[in-house]
Short mmCIF file of C-alpha atoms in Angstrom, two decimals:
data_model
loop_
_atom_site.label_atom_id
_atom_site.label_comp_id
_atom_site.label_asym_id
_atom_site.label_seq_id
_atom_site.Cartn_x
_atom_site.Cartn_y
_atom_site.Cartn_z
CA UNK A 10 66.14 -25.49 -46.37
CA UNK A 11 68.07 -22.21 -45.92
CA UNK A 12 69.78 -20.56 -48.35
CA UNK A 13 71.77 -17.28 -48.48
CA UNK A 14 72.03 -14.74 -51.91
CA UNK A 15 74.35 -12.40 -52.47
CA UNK A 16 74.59 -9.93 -55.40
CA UNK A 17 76.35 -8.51 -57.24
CA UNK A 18 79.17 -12.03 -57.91
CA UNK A 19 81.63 -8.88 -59.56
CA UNK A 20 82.08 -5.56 -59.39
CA UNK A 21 84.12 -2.85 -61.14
CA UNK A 22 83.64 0.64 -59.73
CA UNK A 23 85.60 3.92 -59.94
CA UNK A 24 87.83 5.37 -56.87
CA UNK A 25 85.03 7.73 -55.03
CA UNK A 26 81.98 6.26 -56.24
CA UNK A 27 79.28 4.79 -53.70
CA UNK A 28 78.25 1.08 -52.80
CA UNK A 29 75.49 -1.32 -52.19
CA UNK A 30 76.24 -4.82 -51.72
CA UNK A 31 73.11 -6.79 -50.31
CA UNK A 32 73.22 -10.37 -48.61
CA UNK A 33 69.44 -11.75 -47.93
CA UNK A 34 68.65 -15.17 -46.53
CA UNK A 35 66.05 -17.44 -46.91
CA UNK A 36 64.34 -20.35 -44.62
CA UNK A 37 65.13 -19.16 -41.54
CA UNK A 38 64.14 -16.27 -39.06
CA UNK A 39 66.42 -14.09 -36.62
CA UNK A 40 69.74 -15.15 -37.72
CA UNK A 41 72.64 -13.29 -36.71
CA UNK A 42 74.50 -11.87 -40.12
CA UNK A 43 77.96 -10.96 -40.57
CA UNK A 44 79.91 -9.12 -43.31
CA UNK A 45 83.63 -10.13 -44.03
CA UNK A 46 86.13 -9.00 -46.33
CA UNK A 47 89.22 -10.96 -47.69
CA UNK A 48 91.97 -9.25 -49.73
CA UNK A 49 93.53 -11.55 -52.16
CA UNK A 50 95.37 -14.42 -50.55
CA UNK A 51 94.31 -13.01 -46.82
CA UNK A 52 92.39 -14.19 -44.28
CA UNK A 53 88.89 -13.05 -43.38
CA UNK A 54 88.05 -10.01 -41.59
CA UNK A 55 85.14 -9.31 -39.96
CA UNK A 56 83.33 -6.13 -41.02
CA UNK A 57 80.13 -5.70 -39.22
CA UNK A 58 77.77 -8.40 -37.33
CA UNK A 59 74.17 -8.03 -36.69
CA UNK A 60 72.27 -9.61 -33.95
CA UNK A 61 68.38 -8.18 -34.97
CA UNK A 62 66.82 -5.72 -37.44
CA UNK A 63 68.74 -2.28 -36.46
CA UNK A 64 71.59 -3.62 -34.67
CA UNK A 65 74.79 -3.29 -36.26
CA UNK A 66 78.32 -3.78 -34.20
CA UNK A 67 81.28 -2.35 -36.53
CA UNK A 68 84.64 -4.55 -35.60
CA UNK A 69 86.91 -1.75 -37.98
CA UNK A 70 86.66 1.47 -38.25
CA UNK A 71 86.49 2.53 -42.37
CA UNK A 72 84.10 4.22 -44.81
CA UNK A 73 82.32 1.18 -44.75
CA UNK A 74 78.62 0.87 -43.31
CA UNK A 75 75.82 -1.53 -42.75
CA UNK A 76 72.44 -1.62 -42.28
CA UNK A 77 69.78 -4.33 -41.24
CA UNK A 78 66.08 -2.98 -43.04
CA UNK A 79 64.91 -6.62 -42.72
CA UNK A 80 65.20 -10.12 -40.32
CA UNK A 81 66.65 -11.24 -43.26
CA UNK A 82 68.52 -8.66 -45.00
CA UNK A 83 72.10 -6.94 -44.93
CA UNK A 84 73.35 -4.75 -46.88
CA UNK A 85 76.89 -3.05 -47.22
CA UNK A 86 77.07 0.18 -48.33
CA UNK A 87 79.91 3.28 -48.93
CA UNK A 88 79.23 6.83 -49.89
CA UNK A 89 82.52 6.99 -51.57
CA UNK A 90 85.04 3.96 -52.22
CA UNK A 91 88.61 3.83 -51.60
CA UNK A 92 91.24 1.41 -53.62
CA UNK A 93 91.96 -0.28 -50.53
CA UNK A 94 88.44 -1.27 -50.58
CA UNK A 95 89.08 -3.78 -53.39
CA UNK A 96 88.37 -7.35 -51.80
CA UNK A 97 86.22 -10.44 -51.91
CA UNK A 98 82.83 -9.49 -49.56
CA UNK A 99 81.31 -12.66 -48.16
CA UNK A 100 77.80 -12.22 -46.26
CA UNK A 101 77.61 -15.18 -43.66
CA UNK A 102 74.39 -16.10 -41.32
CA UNK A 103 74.12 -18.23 -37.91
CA UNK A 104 71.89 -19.32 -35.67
CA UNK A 105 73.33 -18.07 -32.18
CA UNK A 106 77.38 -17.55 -32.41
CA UNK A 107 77.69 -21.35 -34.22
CA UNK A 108 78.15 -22.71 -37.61
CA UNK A 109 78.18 -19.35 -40.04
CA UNK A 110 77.10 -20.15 -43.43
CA UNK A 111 78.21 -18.19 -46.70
CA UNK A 112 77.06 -16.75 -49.31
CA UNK A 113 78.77 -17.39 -52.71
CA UNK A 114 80.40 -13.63 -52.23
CA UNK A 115 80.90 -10.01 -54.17
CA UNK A 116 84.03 -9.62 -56.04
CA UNK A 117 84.66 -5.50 -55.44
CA UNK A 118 87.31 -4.00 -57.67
CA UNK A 119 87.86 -0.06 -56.90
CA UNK A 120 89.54 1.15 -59.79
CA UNK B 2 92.69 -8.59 -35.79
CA UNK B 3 96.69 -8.59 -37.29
CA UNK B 4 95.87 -12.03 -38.59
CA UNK B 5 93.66 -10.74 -41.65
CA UNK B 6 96.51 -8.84 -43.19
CA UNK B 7 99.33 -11.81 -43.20
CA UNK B 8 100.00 -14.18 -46.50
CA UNK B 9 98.40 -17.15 -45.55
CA UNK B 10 100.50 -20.43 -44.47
CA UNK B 11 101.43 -22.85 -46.75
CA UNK B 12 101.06 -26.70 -46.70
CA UNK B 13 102.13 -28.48 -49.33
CA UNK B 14 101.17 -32.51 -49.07
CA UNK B 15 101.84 -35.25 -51.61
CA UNK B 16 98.65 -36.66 -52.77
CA UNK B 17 97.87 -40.10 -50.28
CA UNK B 18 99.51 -38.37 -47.63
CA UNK B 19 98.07 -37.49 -44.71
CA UNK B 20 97.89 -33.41 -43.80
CA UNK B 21 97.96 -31.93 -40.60
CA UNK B 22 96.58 -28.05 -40.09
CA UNK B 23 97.42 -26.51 -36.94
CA UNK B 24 95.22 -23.49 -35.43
CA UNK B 25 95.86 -21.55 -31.61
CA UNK B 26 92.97 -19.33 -30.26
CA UNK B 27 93.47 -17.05 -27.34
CA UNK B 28 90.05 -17.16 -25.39
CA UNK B 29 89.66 -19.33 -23.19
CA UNK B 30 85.95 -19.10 -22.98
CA UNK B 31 85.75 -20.63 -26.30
CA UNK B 32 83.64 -23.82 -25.78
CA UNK B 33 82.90 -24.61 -29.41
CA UNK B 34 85.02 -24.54 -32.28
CA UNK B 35 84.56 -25.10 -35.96
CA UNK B 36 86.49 -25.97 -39.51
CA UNK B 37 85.65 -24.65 -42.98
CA UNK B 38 87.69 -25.39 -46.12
CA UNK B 39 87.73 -22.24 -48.63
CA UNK B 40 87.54 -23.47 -52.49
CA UNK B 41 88.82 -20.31 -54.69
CA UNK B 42 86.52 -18.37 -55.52
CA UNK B 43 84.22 -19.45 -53.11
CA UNK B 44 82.42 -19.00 -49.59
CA UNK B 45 84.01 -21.17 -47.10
CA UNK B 46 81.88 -24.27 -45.89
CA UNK B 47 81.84 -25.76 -42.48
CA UNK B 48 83.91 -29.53 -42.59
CA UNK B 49 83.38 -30.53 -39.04
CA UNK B 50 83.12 -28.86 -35.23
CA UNK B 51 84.26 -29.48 -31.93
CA UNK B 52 83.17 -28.63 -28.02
CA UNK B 53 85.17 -27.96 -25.62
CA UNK B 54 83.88 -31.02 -23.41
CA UNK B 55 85.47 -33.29 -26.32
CA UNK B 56 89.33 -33.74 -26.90
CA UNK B 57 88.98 -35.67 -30.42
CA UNK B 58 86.10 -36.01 -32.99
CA UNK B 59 86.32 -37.80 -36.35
CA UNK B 60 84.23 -37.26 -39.84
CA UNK B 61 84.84 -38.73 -42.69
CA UNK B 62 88.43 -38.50 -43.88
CA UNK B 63 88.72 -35.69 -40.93
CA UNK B 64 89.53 -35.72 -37.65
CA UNK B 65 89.77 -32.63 -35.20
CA UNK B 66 91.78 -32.33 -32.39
CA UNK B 67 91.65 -29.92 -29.46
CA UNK B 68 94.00 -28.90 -26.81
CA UNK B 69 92.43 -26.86 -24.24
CA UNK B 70 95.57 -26.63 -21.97
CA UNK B 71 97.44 -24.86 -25.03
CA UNK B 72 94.62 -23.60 -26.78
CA UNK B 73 95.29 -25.46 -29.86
CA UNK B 74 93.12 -27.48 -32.36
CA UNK B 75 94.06 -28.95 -35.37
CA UNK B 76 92.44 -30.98 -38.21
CA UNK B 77 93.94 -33.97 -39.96
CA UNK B 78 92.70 -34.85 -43.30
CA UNK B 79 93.50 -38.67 -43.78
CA UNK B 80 94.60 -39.90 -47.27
CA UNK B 81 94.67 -36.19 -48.51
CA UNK B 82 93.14 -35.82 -52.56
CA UNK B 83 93.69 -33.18 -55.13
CA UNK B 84 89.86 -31.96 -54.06
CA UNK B 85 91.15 -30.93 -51.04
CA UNK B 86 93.63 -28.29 -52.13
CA UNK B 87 91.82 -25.04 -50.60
CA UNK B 88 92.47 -22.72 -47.92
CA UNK B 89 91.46 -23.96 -44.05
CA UNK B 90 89.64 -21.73 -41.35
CA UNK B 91 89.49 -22.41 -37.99
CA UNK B 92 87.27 -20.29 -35.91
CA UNK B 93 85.71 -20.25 -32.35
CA UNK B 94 82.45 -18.82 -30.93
CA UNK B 95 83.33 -16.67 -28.16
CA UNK B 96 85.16 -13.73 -29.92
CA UNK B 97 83.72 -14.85 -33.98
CA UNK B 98 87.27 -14.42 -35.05
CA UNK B 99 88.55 -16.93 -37.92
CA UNK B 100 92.21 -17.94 -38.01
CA UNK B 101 94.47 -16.71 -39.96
CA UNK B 102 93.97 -19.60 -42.63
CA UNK B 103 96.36 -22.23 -44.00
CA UNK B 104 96.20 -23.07 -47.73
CA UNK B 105 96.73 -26.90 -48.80
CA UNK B 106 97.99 -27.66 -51.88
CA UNK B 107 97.86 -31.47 -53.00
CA UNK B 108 100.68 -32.53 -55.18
CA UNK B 109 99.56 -35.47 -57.76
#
């Protein structure tokens, strides 16, 4: 069966500091992988979406970045975070543009 | 899109009652369209989907509905239980983008 990790569950990191968040999935091969964001009591935005290893579409510009080193790996980076960067992050895969499933999410608190 | 930055709707439901959560899309190349239910804290998980080619489908305790002349859907949780207090997504597959989100809360 297919599963999808995320890690860190919580973070606390200073204004200006740098981030990795990284989403990997297991069980299945050449999904398409998605990061969203969701501020407190928001809905979800979409971040970035990845069709293949090295293809990364951005849907809003920020200091945000992605990258795809793997099939099965996606991780979500910053050089230097921002307050307004504080959110839930949720990695999500699919197979084709259908059913996305989540990963358990990153609480990020910039501080 | 603006969506993401809005408080999410409310619907408050009286426990036994049945609860009706509305969602519009805008592209009318969507052809397939899905649920999820958001538990805090949580990931959201799929509920039940829809194709275009179908007006009505039924789960357990759920039934979607789609209007493809108004580009509407909604999802009607029978007999609604304090387990299903949680925030509702719709989204479609054309554009990726999830609604805005409407959060249930089940009075006892």
């Amino acid at each position: 069966s297919q599963t999808i990790h995320q890690w860190p569950a919580t973070l606390v990191q200073p204004v200006g500091s740098p981030l990795s968040l990284e989403c990997t999935v297991e069980g299945t091969s050449n999904p398409n992988l998605y990061w969203y964001r969701q501020a407190a009591g928001r809905g979800l935005q979409l971040l970035f979406y990845s069709v293949g290893i090295g293809q990364i579409s951005s849907e809003v510009p920020q200091n945000l970045s992605a990258s795809r080193p793997q099939d099965r790996q996606f991780i979500l980076s910053s050089k230097k975070l921002l307050l307004s960067d504080s959110g839930f992050y949720l990695c999500a895969w699919s197979v084709g543009s259908y059913e996305q499933y989540f990963g358990p999410g990153t609480r990020l608190t910039v501080t | 899109g603006e969506s993401v930055g809005l408080h999410l709707p409310t619907l408050s439901v009286q426990e036994g009652d049945n609860s009706i959560i509305n969602c519009a899309y805008s592209n009318s190349a969507s052809d397939y369209f899905i649920w999820y239910k958001q538990e805090s804290g949580k990931g959201p998980q799929f509920i039940i989907d829809i194709r275009s080619n179908m007006d009505k489908r039924q789960g357990q305790r759920v039934t979607v509905l789609l209007n493809k002349t108004v580009k509407h859907l909604s999802l009607q949780i029978a007999a609604t239980q304090p387990g299903d207090s949680a925030v509702y997504f719709c989204a479609e597959n054309v554009d990726m983008r999830f609604g805005a989100g409407t959060r249930l809360t089940v009075k006892p």
